[in-house]
Short mmCIF file of C-alpha atoms and ligand atoms in Angstrom, two decimals:
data_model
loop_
_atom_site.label_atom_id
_atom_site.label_comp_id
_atom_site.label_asym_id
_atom_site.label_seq_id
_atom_site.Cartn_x
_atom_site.Cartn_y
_atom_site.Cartn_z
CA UNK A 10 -10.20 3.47 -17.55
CA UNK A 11 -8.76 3.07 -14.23
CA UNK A 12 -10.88 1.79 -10.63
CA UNK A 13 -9.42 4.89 -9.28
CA UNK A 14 -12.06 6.63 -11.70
CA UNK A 15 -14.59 4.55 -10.14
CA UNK A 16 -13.48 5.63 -6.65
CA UNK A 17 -13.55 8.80 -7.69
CA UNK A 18 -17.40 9.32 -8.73
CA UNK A 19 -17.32 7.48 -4.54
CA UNK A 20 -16.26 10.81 -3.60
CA UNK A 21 -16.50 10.78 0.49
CA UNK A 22 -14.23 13.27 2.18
CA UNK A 23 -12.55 12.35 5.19
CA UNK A 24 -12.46 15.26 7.64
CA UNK A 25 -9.05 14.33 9.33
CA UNK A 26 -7.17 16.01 12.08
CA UNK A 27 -4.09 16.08 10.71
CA UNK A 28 -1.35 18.12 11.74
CA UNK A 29 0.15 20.74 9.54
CA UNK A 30 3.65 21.08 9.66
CA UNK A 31 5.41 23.62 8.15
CA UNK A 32 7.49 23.41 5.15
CA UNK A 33 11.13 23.29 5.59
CA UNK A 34 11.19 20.02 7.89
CA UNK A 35 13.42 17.60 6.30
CA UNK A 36 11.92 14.59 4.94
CA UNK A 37 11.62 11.21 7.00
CA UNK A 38 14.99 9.98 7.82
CA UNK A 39 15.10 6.44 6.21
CA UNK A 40 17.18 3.86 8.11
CA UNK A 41 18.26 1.21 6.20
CA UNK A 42 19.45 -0.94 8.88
CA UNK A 43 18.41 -1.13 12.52
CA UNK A 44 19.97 -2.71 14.66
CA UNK A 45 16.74 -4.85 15.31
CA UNK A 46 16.56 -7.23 12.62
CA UNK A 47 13.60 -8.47 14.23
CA UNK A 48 11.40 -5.46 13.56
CA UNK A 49 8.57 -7.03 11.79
CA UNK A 50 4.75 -6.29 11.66
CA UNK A 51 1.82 -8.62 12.49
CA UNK A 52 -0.40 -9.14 9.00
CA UNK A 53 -3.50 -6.90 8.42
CA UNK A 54 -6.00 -9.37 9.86
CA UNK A 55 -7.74 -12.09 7.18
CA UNK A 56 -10.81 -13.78 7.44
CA UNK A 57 -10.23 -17.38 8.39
CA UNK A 58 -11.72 -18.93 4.81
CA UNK A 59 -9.29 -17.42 3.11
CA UNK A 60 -6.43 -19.22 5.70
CA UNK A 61 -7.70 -21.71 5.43
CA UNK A 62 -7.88 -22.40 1.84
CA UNK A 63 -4.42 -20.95 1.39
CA UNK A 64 -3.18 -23.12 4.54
CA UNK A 65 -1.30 -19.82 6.53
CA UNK A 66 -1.35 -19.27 10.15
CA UNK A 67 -0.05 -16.72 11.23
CA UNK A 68 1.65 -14.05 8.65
CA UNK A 69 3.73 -11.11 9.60
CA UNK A 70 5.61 -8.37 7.38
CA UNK A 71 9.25 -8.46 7.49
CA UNK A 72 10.94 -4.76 6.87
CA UNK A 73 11.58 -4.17 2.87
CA UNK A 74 15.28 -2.66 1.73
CA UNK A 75 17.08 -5.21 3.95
CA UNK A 76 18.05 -8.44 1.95
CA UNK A 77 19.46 -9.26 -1.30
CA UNK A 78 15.80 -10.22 -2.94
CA UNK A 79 14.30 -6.64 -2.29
CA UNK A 80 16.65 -5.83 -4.89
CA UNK A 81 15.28 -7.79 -7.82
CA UNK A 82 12.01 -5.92 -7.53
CA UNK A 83 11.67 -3.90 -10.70
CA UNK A 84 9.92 -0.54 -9.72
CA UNK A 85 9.27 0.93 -12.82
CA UNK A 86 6.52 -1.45 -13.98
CA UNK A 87 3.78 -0.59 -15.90
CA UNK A 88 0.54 -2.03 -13.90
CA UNK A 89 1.05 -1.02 -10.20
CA UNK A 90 -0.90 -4.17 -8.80
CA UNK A 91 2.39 -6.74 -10.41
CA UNK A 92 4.57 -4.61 -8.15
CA UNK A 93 2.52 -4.58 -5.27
CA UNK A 94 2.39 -8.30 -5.48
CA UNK A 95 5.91 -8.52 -5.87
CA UNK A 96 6.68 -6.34 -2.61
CA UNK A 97 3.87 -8.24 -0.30
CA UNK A 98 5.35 -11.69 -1.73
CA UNK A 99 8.73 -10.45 -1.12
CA UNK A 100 8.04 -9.49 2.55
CA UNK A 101 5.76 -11.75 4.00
CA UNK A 102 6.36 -14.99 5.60
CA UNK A 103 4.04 -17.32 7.93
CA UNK A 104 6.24 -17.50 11.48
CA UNK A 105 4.49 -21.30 11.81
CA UNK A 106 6.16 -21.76 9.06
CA UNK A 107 8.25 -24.98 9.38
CA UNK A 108 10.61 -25.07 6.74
CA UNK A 109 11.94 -21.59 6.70
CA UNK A 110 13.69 -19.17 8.91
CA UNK A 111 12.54 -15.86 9.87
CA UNK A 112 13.56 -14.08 7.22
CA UNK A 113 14.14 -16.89 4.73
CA UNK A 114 14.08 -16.08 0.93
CA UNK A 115 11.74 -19.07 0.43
CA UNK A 116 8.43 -18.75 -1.15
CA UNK A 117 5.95 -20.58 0.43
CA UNK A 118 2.96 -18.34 0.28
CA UNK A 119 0.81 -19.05 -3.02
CA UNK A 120 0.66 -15.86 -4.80
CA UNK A 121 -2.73 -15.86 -5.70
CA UNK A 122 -3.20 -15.06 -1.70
CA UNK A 123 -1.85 -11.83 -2.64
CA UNK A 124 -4.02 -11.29 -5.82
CA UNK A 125 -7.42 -12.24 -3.63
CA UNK A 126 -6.56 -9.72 -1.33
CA UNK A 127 -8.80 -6.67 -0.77
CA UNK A 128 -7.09 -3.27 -2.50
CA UNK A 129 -7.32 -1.69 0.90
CA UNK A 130 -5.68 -4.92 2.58
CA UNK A 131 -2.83 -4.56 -0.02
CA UNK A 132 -2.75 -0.84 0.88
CA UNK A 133 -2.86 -1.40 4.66
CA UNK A 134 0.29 -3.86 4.17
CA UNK A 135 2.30 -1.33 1.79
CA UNK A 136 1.77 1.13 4.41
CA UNK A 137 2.96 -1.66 7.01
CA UNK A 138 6.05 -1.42 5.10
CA UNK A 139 6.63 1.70 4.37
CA UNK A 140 6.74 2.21 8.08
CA UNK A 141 8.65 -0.38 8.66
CA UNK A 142 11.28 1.07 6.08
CA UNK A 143 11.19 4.37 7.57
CA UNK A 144 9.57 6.81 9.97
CA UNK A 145 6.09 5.98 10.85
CA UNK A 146 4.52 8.84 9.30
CA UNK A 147 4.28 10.03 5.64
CA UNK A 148 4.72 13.28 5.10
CA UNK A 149 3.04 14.66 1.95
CA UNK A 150 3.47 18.06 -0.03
CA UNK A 151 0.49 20.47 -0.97
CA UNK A 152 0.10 23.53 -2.95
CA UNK A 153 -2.75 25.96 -1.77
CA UNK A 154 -5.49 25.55 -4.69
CA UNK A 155 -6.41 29.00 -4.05
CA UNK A 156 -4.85 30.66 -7.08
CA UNK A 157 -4.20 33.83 -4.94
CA UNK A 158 -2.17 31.75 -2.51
CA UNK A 159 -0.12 28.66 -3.90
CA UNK A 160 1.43 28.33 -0.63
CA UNK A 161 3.12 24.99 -0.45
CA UNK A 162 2.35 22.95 2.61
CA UNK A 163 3.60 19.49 4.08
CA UNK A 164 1.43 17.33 6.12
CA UNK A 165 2.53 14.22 8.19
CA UNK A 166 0.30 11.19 8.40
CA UNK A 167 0.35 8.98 11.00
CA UNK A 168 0.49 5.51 9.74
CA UNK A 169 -1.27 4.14 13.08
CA UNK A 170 -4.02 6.45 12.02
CA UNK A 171 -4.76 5.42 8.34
CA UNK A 172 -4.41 1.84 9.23
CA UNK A 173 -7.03 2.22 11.89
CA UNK A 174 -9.63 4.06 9.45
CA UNK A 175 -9.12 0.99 7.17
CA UNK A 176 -9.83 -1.78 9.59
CA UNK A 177 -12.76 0.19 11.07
CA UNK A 178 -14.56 -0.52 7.29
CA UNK A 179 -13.30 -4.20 7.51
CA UNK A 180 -16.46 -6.61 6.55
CA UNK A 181 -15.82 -8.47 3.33
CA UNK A 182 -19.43 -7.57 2.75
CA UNK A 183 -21.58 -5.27 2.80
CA UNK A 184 -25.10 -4.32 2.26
CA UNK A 185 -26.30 -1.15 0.31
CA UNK A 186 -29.50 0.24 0.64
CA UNK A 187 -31.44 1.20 -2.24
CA UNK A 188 -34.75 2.84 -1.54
CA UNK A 189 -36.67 -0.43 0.49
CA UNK A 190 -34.62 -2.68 -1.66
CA UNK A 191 -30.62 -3.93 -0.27
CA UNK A 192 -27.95 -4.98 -2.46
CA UNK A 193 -24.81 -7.19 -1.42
CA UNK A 194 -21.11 -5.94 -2.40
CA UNK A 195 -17.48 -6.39 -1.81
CA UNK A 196 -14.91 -5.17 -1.99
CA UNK A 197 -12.21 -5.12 -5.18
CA UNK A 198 -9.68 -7.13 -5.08
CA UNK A 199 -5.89 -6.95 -6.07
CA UNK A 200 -6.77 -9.26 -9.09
CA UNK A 201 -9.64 -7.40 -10.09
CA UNK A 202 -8.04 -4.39 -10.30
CA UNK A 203 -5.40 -5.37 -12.44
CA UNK A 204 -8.00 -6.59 -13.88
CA UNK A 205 -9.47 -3.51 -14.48
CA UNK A 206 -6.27 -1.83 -15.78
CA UNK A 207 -6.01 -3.96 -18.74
CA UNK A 208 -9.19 -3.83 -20.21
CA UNK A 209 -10.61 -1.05 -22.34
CA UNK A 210 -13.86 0.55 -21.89
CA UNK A 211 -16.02 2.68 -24.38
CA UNK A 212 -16.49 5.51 -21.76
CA UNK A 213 -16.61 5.71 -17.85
CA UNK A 214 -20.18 4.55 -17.48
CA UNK A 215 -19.43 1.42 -18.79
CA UNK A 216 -16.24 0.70 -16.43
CA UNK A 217 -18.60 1.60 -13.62
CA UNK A 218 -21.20 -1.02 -14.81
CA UNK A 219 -18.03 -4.13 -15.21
CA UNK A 220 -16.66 -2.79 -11.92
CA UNK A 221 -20.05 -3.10 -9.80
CA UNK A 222 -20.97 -6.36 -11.98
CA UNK A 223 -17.48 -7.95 -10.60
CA UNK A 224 -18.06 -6.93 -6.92
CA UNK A 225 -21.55 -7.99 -6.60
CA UNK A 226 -22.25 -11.31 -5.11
CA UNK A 227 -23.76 -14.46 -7.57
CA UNK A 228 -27.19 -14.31 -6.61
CA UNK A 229 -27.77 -10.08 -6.72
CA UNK A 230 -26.42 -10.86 -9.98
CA UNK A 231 -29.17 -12.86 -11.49
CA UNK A 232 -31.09 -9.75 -10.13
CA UNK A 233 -30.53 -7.61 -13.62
CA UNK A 234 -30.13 -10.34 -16.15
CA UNK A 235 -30.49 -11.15 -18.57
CA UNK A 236 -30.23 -7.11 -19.49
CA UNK A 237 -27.28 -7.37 -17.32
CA UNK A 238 -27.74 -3.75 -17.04
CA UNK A 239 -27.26 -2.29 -13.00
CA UNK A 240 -29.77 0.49 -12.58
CA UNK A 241 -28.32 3.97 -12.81
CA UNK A 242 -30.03 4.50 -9.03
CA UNK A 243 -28.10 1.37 -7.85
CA UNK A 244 -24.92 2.78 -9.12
CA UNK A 245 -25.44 5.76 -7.45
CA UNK A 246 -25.64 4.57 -3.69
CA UNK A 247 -22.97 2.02 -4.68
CA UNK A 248 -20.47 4.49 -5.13
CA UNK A 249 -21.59 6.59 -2.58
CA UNK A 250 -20.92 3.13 -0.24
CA UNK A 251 -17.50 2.90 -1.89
CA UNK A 252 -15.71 4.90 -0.11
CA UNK A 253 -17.15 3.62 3.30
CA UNK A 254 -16.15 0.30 2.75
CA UNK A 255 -12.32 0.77 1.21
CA UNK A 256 -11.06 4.47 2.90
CA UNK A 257 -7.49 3.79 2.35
CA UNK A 258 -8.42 3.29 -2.02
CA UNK A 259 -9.97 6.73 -2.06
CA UNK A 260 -8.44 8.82 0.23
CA UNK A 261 -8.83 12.30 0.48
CA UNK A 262 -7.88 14.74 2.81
CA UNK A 263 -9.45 18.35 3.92
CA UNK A 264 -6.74 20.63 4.91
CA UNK A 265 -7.36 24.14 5.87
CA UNK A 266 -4.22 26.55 4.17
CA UNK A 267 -2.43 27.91 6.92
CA UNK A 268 -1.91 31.50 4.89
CA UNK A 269 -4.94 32.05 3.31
CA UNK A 270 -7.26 29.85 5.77
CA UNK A 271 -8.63 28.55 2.46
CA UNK A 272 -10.24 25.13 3.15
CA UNK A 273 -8.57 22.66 -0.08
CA UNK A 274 -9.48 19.54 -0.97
CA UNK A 275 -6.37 16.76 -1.63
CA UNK A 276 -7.21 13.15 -3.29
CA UNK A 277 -4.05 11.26 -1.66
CA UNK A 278 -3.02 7.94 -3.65
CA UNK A 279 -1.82 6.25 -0.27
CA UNK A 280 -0.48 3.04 -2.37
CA UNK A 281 1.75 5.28 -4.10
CA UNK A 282 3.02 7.10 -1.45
CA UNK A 283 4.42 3.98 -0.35
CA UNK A 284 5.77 2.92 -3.26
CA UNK A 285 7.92 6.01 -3.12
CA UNK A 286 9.32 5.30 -0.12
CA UNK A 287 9.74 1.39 -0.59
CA UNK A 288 11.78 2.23 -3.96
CA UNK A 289 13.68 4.99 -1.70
CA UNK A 290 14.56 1.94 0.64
CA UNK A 291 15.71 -0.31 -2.22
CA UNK A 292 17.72 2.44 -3.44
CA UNK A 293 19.17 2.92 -0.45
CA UNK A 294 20.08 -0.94 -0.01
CA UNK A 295 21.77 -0.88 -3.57
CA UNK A 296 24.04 2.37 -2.18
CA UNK A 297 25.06 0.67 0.93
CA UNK A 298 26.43 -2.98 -1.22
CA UNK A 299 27.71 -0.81 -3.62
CA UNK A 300 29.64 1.13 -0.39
CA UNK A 301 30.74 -2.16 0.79
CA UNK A 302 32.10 -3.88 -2.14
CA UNK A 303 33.95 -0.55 -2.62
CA UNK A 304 35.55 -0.03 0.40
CA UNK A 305 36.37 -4.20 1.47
CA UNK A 306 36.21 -5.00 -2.50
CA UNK A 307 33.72 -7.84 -1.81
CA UNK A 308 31.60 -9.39 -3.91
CA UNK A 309 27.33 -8.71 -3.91
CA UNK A 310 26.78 -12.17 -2.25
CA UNK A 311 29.66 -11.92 0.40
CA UNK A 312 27.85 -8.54 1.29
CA UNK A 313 24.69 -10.29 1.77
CA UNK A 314 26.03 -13.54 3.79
CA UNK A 315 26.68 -10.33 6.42
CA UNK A 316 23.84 -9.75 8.71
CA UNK A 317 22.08 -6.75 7.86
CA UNK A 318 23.05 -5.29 11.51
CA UNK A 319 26.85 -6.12 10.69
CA UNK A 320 26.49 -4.11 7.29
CA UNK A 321 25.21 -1.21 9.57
CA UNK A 322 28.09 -1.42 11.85
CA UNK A 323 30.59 -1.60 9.01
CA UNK A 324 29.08 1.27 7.13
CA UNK A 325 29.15 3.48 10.09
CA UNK A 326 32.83 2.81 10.04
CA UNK A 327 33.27 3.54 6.26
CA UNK A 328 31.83 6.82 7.54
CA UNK A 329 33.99 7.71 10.52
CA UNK A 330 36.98 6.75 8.65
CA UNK A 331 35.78 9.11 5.93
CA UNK A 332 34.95 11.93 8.47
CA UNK A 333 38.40 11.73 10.14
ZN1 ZN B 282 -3.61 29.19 0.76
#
């Protein structure tokens, strides 16, 4: 049983403007190494307890696929929230920070920061990344559902645009309404979903009961014990208030087929998306050290003690001297 089952019976569509472009575009160029080693990415904003008790000020993202420690990530994983972790660990660093430099490989920020995060925080910052790692939009491939059409379609998604529909759903709580009666929730985080992944439920109804147990607050709790049971009519308007409160976990998109004007539905696992392209990135870095030790016969770490902008400039020569 997996939360995105739980999101799923949270079904809300979001009817998005998105621009259809038509197949045949080449994918997102991914550069590996910009001139700007100072591109980096203000943190998804955090409420201040949670600052506070993990003593950070003031967090940015730092671009993944530039530095030797973006290659010890292992991407194929089993649970998906370990990797995430890994990445947001990897890339983020507190610029008050004292004791390390920009882009320093020292870890300072407790990782259980990164497990208390919201999913749709963690989602907002992989999608941070991925931009940061390549163009600023995603562009994802559709087949027409109508069985008569199949068309294939690409759409691009703005980044700007999915972060903004996440931090427009941004309280940490929330209040449901059930009939004359309100319930308190939050919303999952990183360690409850992995949480999640490695337990084993009897059938969906009883994930869906765990799930809503963790995410309610203490004293809604005592509300159905000692049957511990959460009324099916509670359940109901909780996952209908799901999707409201974490857009970027569910997403789903409505996208009219340009050939047969058939209106499809898409469920779009944003996390994953990415994923893909962060793992494109590291592959990328791994292709460019393994250019460089080729061509100047150096080792891993004396490609590394080059600035990543220096690399650039040196593999652009490679090239040219290959082109001649
Ligand atoms: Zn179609």
């Amino acid at each position: 049983m997996r939360p995105a089952q739980f999101q799923q019976l949270a079904n809300q569509f979001w009817i998005l403007d998105f621009r259809l472009v038509v197949i045949g575009q080449p994918p997102w160029g991914i550069q590996m190494f910009s001139s700007n080693t100072d591109r980096q990415h203000p943190f998804p904003a955090i409420p201040e307890e949670i600052k506070d008790k993990f003593a950070i000020s003031n967090l940015f993202l730092r671009p993944f696929g530039w530095f030797e420690q973006d290659l010890n990530i292992d991407f194929n994983q089993k649970l998906r929230p370990y990797l995430e972790t890994q990445i947001l660990e990897c890339c983020t660093r507190d610029s008050n920070c004292k004791r390390c430099d920009a882009f320093g490989a020292t870890r300072r920020i407790d990782r259980n920061f990164f497990w208390e995060l919201e999913i749709g925080k963690r989602t907002e910052c992989l999608l941070i990344l991925a931009t940061l790692a390549g163009a600023s939009e995603l562009t994802v491939s559709f087949r027409c559902l109508n069985q008569a059409c199949r068309q294939q379609m690409e759409i691009n998604l703005t980044i700007e645009e999915l972060i903004e529909i996440q931090q427009q759903s941004s309280q940490m709580e929330l209040r449901v309404r059930i009939g004359n009666d309100s319930v308190a929730i939050r919303k999952p985080t990183g360690r409850e979903q992995l949480q999640w992944l490695s337990q084993s439920f009897t059938d969906e109804k009883a994930a869906v009961q765990v799930m809503i147990q963790n995410l309610l607050a203490e004293h809604e709790k005592s509300r159905f014990l000692p049957a511990g049971i959460v009324p099916d009519e509670w359940v109901q308007a909780i996952d209908e208030t799901m999707a409201d409160l974490d857009p970027l976990v569910n997403f789903t998109l409505l996208v009219n087929c340009p050939y047969c004007e058939t209106q499809n539905q898409h469920g779009l696992d944003l996390g994953e998306l990415s994923l893909q392209r962060l793992h494109h990135a590291q592959e990328n870095l791994l292709r460019s050290v393994h250019r460089l030790a080729s061509h100047y016969h150096w080792s891993e770490a004396e490609v590394f003690a080059v600035p990543a902008w220096r690399r650039s400039r040196y593999l652009a020569l490679i090239e040219k001297e290959e082109n001649r």
